[in-house]
mmCIF file of C-alpha atoms in Angstrom:
data_model
loop_
_atom_site.group_PDB
_atom_site.id
_atom_site.type_symbol
_atom_site.label_atom_id
_atom_site.label_comp_id
_atom_site.label_asym_id
_atom_site.label_seq_id
_atom_site.Cartn_x
_atom_site.Cartn_y
_atom_site.Cartn_z
ATOM 1 C CA MET A 1 97.956 96.519 119.272
ATOM 2 C CA LEU A 2 100.632 98.686 120.921
ATOM 3 C CA LEU A 3 99.488 101.965 122.026
ATOM 4 C CA ILE A 4 101.704 105.030 121.388
ATOM 5 C CA PRO A 5 101.081 108.065 123.583
ATOM 6 C CA VAL A 6 101.018 111.209 121.500
ATOM 7 C CA ILE A 7 102.320 114.260 123.260
ATOM 8 C CA ILE A 8 101.298 117.850 122.403
ATOM 9 C CA ASN A 9 102.067 120.767 124.548
ATOM 10 C CA HIS A 10 102.966 118.607 127.337
ATOM 11 C CA LYS A 11 99.696 116.568 127.277
ATOM 12 C CA CYS A 12 98.695 113.455 125.977
ATOM 13 C CA ILE A 13 96.131 114.209 123.560
ATOM 14 C CA PHE A 14 95.188 110.708 122.199
ATOM 15 C CA PRO A 15 97.083 107.229 121.734
ATOM 16 C CA LEU A 16 98.401 106.232 118.303
ATOM 17 C CA MET A 17 97.813 102.313 117.757
ATOM 18 C CA LEU A 18 100.588 100.671 116.327
ATOM 19 C CA GLN A 19 98.789 97.714 114.228
ATOM 20 C CA GLU A 20 100.350 94.336 114.756
ATOM 21 C CA MET A 21 102.031 93.140 111.483
ATOM 22 C CA LYS A 22 103.799 90.096 109.879
ATOM 23 C CA VAL A 23 107.301 90.322 108.072
ATOM 24 C CA LEU A 24 108.396 88.463 105.199
ATOM 25 C CA PHE A 25 111.783 88.246 103.705
ATOM 26 C CA LEU A 26 112.306 87.267 99.942
ATOM 27 C CA ALA A 27 115.152 84.787 100.104
ATOM 28 C CA ALA A 28 114.519 82.571 97.172
ATOM 29 C CA GLY A 29 117.001 83.950 94.536
ATOM 30 C CA TYR A 30 120.111 82.283 93.311
ATOM 31 C CA GLY A 31 122.669 84.769 93.585
ATOM 32 C CA THR A 32 124.032 84.054 90.084
ATOM 33 C CA ARG A 33 125.895 87.416 89.683
ATOM 34 C CA LEU A 34 127.617 87.134 93.169
ATOM 35 C CA GLU A 35 128.410 83.403 92.460
ATOM 36 C CA ARG A 36 129.932 84.397 89.126
ATOM 37 C CA ASP A 37 131.971 86.956 90.393
ATOM 38 C CA VAL A 38 133.366 85.058 93.443
ATOM 39 C CA LEU A 39 134.333 82.172 90.994
ATOM 40 C CA ALA A 40 136.096 84.432 88.768
ATOM 41 C CA ASP A 41 137.991 86.320 91.509
ATOM 42 C CA GLN A 42 141.728 85.075 91.652
ATOM 43 C CA SER A 43 142.650 86.341 95.088
ATOM 44 C CA GLY A 44 140.957 83.650 97.096
ATOM 45 C CA ARG A 45 139.798 86.213 99.670
ATOM 46 C CA TYR A 46 136.252 85.718 98.874
ATOM 47 C CA ASP A 47 136.044 81.935 98.685
ATOM 48 C CA HIS A 48 134.013 81.667 101.672
ATOM 49 C CA LEU A 49 131.285 83.011 100.125
ATOM 50 C CA ARG A 50 130.986 80.219 97.656
ATOM 51 C CA GLY A 51 127.488 78.721 97.396
ATOM 52 C CA VAL A 52 126.134 80.823 100.144
ATOM 53 C CA PRO A 53 122.890 82.629 99.363
ATOM 54 C CA LYS A 54 123.160 86.291 99.361
ATOM 55 C CA PRO A 55 121.019 86.967 102.505
ATOM 56 C CA LEU A 56 123.313 84.818 104.592
ATOM 57 C CA VAL A 57 126.583 86.090 103.227
ATOM 58 C CA PRO A 58 128.714 87.764 106.124
ATOM 59 C CA VAL A 59 128.523 91.432 106.402
ATOM 60 C CA GLY A 60 130.227 93.531 109.110
ATOM 61 C CA GLY A 61 130.369 90.444 111.174
ATOM 62 C CA HIS A 62 126.878 89.295 111.027
ATOM 63 C CA ARG A 63 124.688 87.503 108.276
ATOM 64 C CA LEU A 64 123.272 90.021 106.115
ATOM 65 C CA ILE A 65 119.637 89.077 107.018
ATOM 66 C CA SER A 66 120.643 88.982 110.949
ATOM 67 C CA HIS A 67 121.207 92.646 110.595
ATOM 68 C CA TRP A 68 117.231 92.985 109.951
ATOM 69 C CA MET A 69 116.350 90.529 112.502
ATOM 70 C CA ASN A 70 118.171 92.224 114.963
ATOM 71 C CA ILE A 71 116.438 95.524 114.635
ATOM 72 C CA LEU A 72 112.873 93.754 114.016
ATOM 73 C CA MET A 73 113.053 91.548 116.988
ATOM 74 C CA LYS A 74 113.251 94.855 119.203
ATOM 75 C CA LEU A 75 109.577 95.581 118.048
ATOM 76 C CA ASP A 76 106.330 94.657 119.893
ATOM 77 C CA THR A 77 104.172 95.019 116.843
ATOM 78 C CA VAL A 78 105.617 92.229 114.903
ATOM 79 C CA GLU A 79 103.915 88.720 115.639
ATOM 80 C CA GLN A 80 105.754 86.588 113.339
ATOM 81 C CA PHE A 81 108.599 86.448 110.829
ATOM 82 C CA TYR A 82 108.612 84.562 107.521
ATOM 83 C CA LEU A 83 110.986 83.632 104.739
ATOM 84 C CA VAL A 84 110.601 82.104 101.293
ATOM 85 C CA THR A 85 113.709 80.620 99.811
ATOM 86 C CA ASN A 86 114.168 77.670 97.511
ATOM 87 C CA GLN A 87 115.142 74.195 97.848
ATOM 88 C CA LYS A 88 118.608 74.645 96.879
ATOM 89 C CA TYR A 89 119.267 76.939 99.971
ATOM 90 C CA LEU A 90 116.708 75.491 102.224
ATOM 91 C CA ALA A 91 119.024 73.747 104.766
ATOM 92 C CA GLN A 92 121.497 76.763 104.862
ATOM 93 C CA PHE A 93 118.585 78.900 106.159
ATOM 94 C CA GLU A 94 116.779 76.404 108.511
ATOM 95 C CA ALA A 95 120.490 75.912 110.168
ATOM 96 C CA TRP A 96 120.757 79.739 110.602
ATOM 97 C CA ALA A 97 117.204 79.941 111.762
ATOM 98 C CA GLN A 98 117.846 77.996 114.729
ATOM 99 C CA ALA A 99 118.928 81.319 116.510
ATOM 100 C CA TRP A 100 115.315 82.942 115.549
ATOM 101 C CA PRO A 101 112.475 80.762 116.996
ATOM 102 C CA LYS A 102 109.920 83.346 115.660
ATOM 103 C CA LEU A 103 110.810 82.454 112.069
ATOM 104 C CA GLN A 104 109.273 80.235 110.004
ATOM 105 C CA ILE A 105 110.655 79.228 106.502
ATOM 106 C CA PHE A 106 108.824 78.023 103.517
ATOM 107 C CA SER A 107 110.598 76.824 100.167
ATOM 108 C CA ASP A 108 109.150 77.485 96.906
ATOM 109 C CA GLY A 109 110.243 73.993 95.632
ATOM 110 C CA THR A 110 112.499 75.459 92.696
ATOM 111 C CA THR A 111 116.184 74.087 92.146
ATOM 112 C CA ASP A 112 117.717 76.341 89.805
ATOM 113 C CA ASN A 113 117.520 79.890 88.576
ATOM 114 C CA GLU A 114 115.916 78.982 85.232
ATOM 115 C CA THR A 115 112.965 77.439 87.311
ATOM 116 C CA ARG A 116 112.831 80.367 89.755
ATOM 117 C CA SER A 117 109.406 81.694 90.686
ATOM 118 C CA GLY A 118 109.867 85.233 90.717
ATOM 119 C CA ALA A 119 109.611 87.589 93.592
ATOM 120 C CA VAL A 120 105.548 88.293 93.433
ATOM 121 C CA ARG A 121 104.857 84.610 93.044
ATOM 122 C CA CYS A 122 107.117 84.027 96.144
ATOM 123 C CA ILE A 123 105.234 86.726 98.197
ATOM 124 C CA GLN A 124 101.929 85.145 96.950
ATOM 125 C CA LEU A 125 103.082 81.685 97.904
ATOM 126 C CA ALA A 126 104.122 82.942 101.460
ATOM 127 C CA VAL A 127 100.796 84.565 101.892
ATOM 128 C CA GLN A 128 98.896 81.562 101.124
ATOM 129 C CA HIS A 129 100.852 79.070 102.936
ATOM 130 C CA PHE A 130 101.161 80.786 106.325
ATOM 131 C CA HIS A 131 97.482 82.612 105.837
ATOM 132 C CA ILE A 132 98.749 85.938 106.253
ATOM 133 C CA THR A 133 96.002 88.560 106.371
ATOM 134 C CA ASP A 134 97.474 91.267 108.254
ATOM 135 C CA ASP A 135 99.577 94.365 107.154
ATOM 136 C CA LEU A 136 102.770 92.793 105.690
ATOM 137 C CA LEU A 137 106.174 94.251 105.474
ATOM 138 C CA VAL A 138 108.437 92.471 102.637
ATOM 139 C CA ILE A 139 111.899 92.613 102.675
ATOM 140 C CA GLY A 140 114.424 91.911 100.003
ATOM 141 C CA GLY A 141 116.995 89.591 101.280
ATOM 142 C CA ASP A 142 120.016 91.189 99.532
ATOM 143 C CA THR A 143 119.005 94.642 100.863
ATOM 144 C CA LEU A 144 120.556 96.808 103.735
ATOM 145 C CA PHE A 145 119.627 100.377 104.455
ATOM 146 C CA TYR A 146 122.387 102.773 105.921
ATOM 147 C CA GLU A 147 122.196 102.897 109.646
ATOM 148 C CA ASP A 148 120.608 106.249 109.955
ATOM 149 C CA PHE A 149 117.368 104.373 108.944
ATOM 150 C CA ASP A 150 114.858 104.423 111.874
ATOM 151 C CA LEU A 151 112.167 101.776 111.583
ATOM 152 C CA GLN A 152 109.942 102.848 114.489
ATOM 153 C CA THR A 153 109.459 106.227 112.595
ATOM 154 C CA PHE A 154 108.767 104.355 109.172
ATOM 155 C CA LEU A 155 106.148 102.310 111.142
ATOM 156 C CA LYS A 156 104.519 105.133 113.031
ATOM 157 C CA THR A 157 104.446 107.183 109.424
ATOM 158 C CA PHE A 158 102.560 103.944 108.296
ATOM 159 C CA ASN A 159 100.076 103.933 110.985
ATOM 160 C CA GLU A 160 99.456 107.812 110.677
ATOM 161 C CA LEU A 161 98.648 107.347 107.281
ATOM 162 C CA GLN A 162 96.188 104.542 107.959
ATOM 163 C CA THR A 163 94.283 106.319 110.570
ATOM 164 C CA LYS A 164 93.503 108.532 107.675
ATOM 165 C CA THR A 165 93.636 106.362 104.641
ATOM 166 C CA LYS A 166 92.800 102.786 105.793
ATOM 167 C CA ASP A 167 93.779 100.881 102.429
ATOM 168 C CA ALA A 168 97.568 103.083 102.565
ATOM 169 C CA CYS A 169 100.611 101.063 101.657
ATOM 170 C CA LEU A 170 104.170 102.548 102.391
ATOM 171 C CA VAL A 171 107.370 102.415 100.510
ATOM 172 C CA THR A 172 110.802 103.795 100.711
ATOM 173 C CA TYR A 173 112.963 105.521 98.206
ATOM 174 C CA TYR A 174 116.254 107.416 98.100
ATOM 175 C CA ASN A 175 117.790 109.818 95.454
ATOM 176 C CA CYS A 176 119.759 108.278 93.021
ATOM 177 C CA ALA A 177 122.303 109.734 90.512
ATOM 178 C CA GLU A 178 120.789 110.480 86.923
ATOM 179 C CA HIS A 179 122.874 107.413 85.165
ATOM 180 C CA GLU A 180 121.712 105.059 88.180
ATOM 181 C CA THR A 181 117.970 105.268 86.929
ATOM 182 C CA VAL A 182 118.790 102.198 84.343
ATOM 183 C CA LYS A 183 119.608 99.999 87.177
ATOM 184 C CA PHE A 184 116.496 100.630 89.666
ATOM 185 C CA GLY A 185 112.702 100.855 89.808
ATOM 186 C CA ILE A 186 111.885 104.650 89.650
ATOM 187 C CA LEU A 187 109.057 106.170 91.520
ATOM 188 C CA GLU A 188 107.166 109.549 90.593
ATOM 189 C CA VAL A 189 104.937 111.099 93.387
ATOM 190 C CA ASP A 190 102.629 113.836 93.721
ATOM 191 C CA GLU A 191 102.594 116.702 96.219
ATOM 192 C CA ARG A 192 101.110 114.573 98.632
ATOM 193 C CA ASP A 193 104.069 112.305 98.452
ATOM 194 C CA VAL A 194 101.639 109.554 96.761
ATOM 195 C CA VAL A 195 103.017 107.269 93.902
ATOM 196 C CA THR A 196 101.539 108.240 90.536
ATOM 197 C CA ARG A 197 103.825 106.195 88.401
ATOM 198 C CA PHE A 198 106.378 103.566 88.893
ATOM 199 C CA ARG A 199 109.002 102.867 86.157
ATOM 200 C CA GLU A 200 111.467 99.940 86.048
ATOM 201 C CA LYS A 201 114.797 101.023 84.981
ATOM 202 C CA PRO A 202 114.104 103.926 82.626
ATOM 203 C CA GLN A 203 116.538 105.981 80.761
ATOM 204 C CA PRO A 204 116.957 109.103 82.802
ATOM 205 C CA GLU A 205 115.355 111.088 79.804
ATOM 206 C CA GLU A 206 112.154 109.140 80.549
ATOM 207 C CA THR A 207 111.431 110.331 83.927
ATOM 208 C CA PRO A 208 111.893 113.560 85.712
ATOM 209 C CA SER A 209 112.296 111.546 88.953
ATOM 210 C CA ARG A 210 115.257 110.153 90.688
ATOM 211 C CA ARG A 211 113.589 108.307 93.343
ATOM 212 C CA ALA A 212 115.050 104.962 93.495
ATOM 213 C CA CYS A 213 112.686 102.378 95.276
ATOM 214 C CA PRO A 214 114.310 99.526 97.213
ATOM 215 C CA CYS A 215 112.357 96.293 98.006
ATOM 216 C CA PHE A 216 111.055 97.277 101.183
ATOM 217 C CA TYR A 217 107.398 97.463 100.909
ATOM 218 C CA LEU A 218 104.599 97.481 103.776
ATOM 219 C CA TYR A 219 101.384 96.590 102.235
ATOM 220 C CA SER A 220 98.282 96.847 103.887
ATOM 221 C CA SER A 221 96.243 93.991 104.632
ATOM 222 C CA SER A 222 93.425 94.814 102.031
ATOM 223 C CA SER A 223 96.121 94.997 99.506
ATOM 224 C CA LEU A 224 97.294 91.460 99.764
ATOM 225 C CA PRO A 225 94.262 89.832 97.663
ATOM 226 C CA LEU A 226 95.432 91.971 94.807
ATOM 227 C CA LEU A 227 98.641 89.550 94.637
ATOM 228 C CA GLN A 228 96.549 86.913 93.388
ATOM 229 C CA GLU A 229 94.698 89.223 90.781
ATOM 230 C CA PHE A 230 98.100 90.324 89.553
ATOM 231 C CA LEU A 231 99.325 86.854 88.981
ATOM 232 C CA LEU A 232 96.052 85.422 87.262
ATOM 233 C CA GLU A 233 96.141 88.420 85.147
ATOM 234 C CA ARG A 234 99.656 87.490 84.058
ATOM 235 C CA LYS A 235 99.424 83.605 84.240
ATOM 236 C CA ASP A 236 100.464 83.313 80.597
ATOM 237 C CA ARG A 237 103.247 85.839 80.515
ATOM 238 C CA PRO A 238 107.010 85.675 80.548
ATOM 239 C CA LEU A 239 108.733 85.422 84.048
ATOM 240 C CA LYS A 240 110.183 88.908 83.588
ATOM 241 C CA GLU A 241 106.989 90.401 84.214
ATOM 242 C CA ILE A 242 106.557 88.899 87.400
ATOM 243 C CA ASP A 243 109.931 88.609 88.441
ATOM 244 C CA ALA A 244 110.800 91.858 90.121
ATOM 245 C CA PRO A 245 108.981 92.834 93.020
ATOM 246 C CA GLY A 246 108.343 96.374 91.420
ATOM 247 C CA ASN A 247 105.907 94.554 88.930
ATOM 248 C CA PHE A 248 103.331 94.282 91.505
ATOM 249 C CA LEU A 249 103.975 97.871 92.775
ATOM 250 C CA GLN A 250 103.398 98.776 89.207
ATOM 251 C CA TYR A 251 100.181 97.165 89.520
ATOM 252 C CA LEU A 252 99.385 98.286 93.249
ATOM 253 C CA TYR A 253 99.312 102.160 92.947
ATOM 254 C CA THR A 254 96.542 102.170 90.724
ATOM 255 C CA ARG A 255 94.340 100.178 93.040
ATOM 256 C CA ARG A 256 95.600 101.452 96.507
ATOM 257 C CA PRO A 257 97.296 104.533 97.829
ATOM 258 C CA VAL A 258 100.926 104.077 98.127
ATOM 259 C CA PHE A 259 102.883 106.662 99.796
ATOM 260 C CA VAL A 260 106.773 107.254 100.064
ATOM 261 C CA TYR A 261 108.970 107.329 102.792
ATOM 262 C CA GLU A 262 112.489 109.003 102.045
ATOM 263 C CA ILE A 263 115.435 107.207 103.279
ATOM 264 C CA SER A 264 119.165 108.194 102.890
ATOM 265 C CA GLY A 265 120.508 105.201 101.038
ATOM 266 C CA ARG A 266 120.755 101.329 100.836
ATOM 267 C CA PHE A 267 122.885 98.605 99.820
ATOM 268 C CA ASP A 268 122.006 95.915 97.315
ATOM 269 C CA VAL A 269 124.395 93.140 97.242
ATOM 270 C CA GLY A 270 124.418 92.044 93.634
ATOM 271 C CA GLY A 271 127.775 91.175 92.569
ATOM 272 C CA LEU A 272 131.172 91.030 94.718
ATOM 273 C CA GLN A 273 131.925 94.619 94.303
ATOM 274 C CA SER A 274 128.830 95.913 95.792
ATOM 275 C CA TYR A 275 129.248 93.226 98.466
ATOM 276 C CA ILE A 276 132.615 94.385 99.271
ATOM 277 C CA VAL A 277 131.513 97.901 99.777
ATOM 278 C CA CYS A 278 128.443 97.016 102.041
ATOM 279 C CA ASP A 279 130.785 94.764 104.227
ATOM 280 C CA GLN A 280 133.163 97.508 104.479
ATOM 281 C CA TYR A 281 130.586 99.812 105.560
ATOM 282 C CA PHE A 282 129.202 97.860 108.415
ATOM 283 C CA MET A 283 132.829 96.818 109.579
ATOM 284 C CA GLN A 284 133.629 100.515 109.973
ATOM 285 C CA LYS A 285 130.398 101.104 111.799
ATOM 286 C CA LYS A 286 131.069 98.217 113.971
ATOM 287 C CA GLY A 287 134.658 99.626 114.715
ATOM 288 C CA GLN A 288 133.177 103.237 115.727
#
């Protein structure tokens, strides 16, 4: 537990205790859209991306997921890092992880997109395998935020919320364009910034909100047992109902208070074009 002094009128009033937490990267997807785009590209400029899982594609001179590790390794509050992948890409992640001794990797055992576990099941598999009982930050392995994102402020916000509401969870959002709601999970919130509704890829007329929610969730420890409940209730349903991580968020907000934290934007590396935009952004930042 890390103590952060709170200064008011030049006096230390009380310490804010930052709880220790775990971090889980979701990296068990098969990147079928990116792979398809790369194979279709005739320029040959992106052949180096063939067969590479999205979290390991080079972005601005570093592997995509290494950007997160470079930020997270500076925190005293993170005890351990975990990553769940699949059997197809396990060896690539193990080779990359040699530079990160605090990172443990687990395979869900699947070998192709048709047998994939789905994001929510992957979270639960990791929680069970690694016996995670602390607060858990879940990060999508194909997601990066703009460079103005302040992780320390995000974590302090979470801890401040937990001093008032122990079960509080915290998720991020950014404001998307009206026509983009059909591509993202959209949050509706009340005046306290608490989630009141989650819609998966709604039409613009189906919601007044434009708050797009990326896969960057800080779950309170008390919310983790709900993963198993969620999966048991849906054990006979199609994979699409447990595939996207937002499916669990839709279940969670009615059982735990889920607060929102605004960010300026994010990159979601889905296909080749979104990869190019993300890479160019970080290359420009690197050159500044």
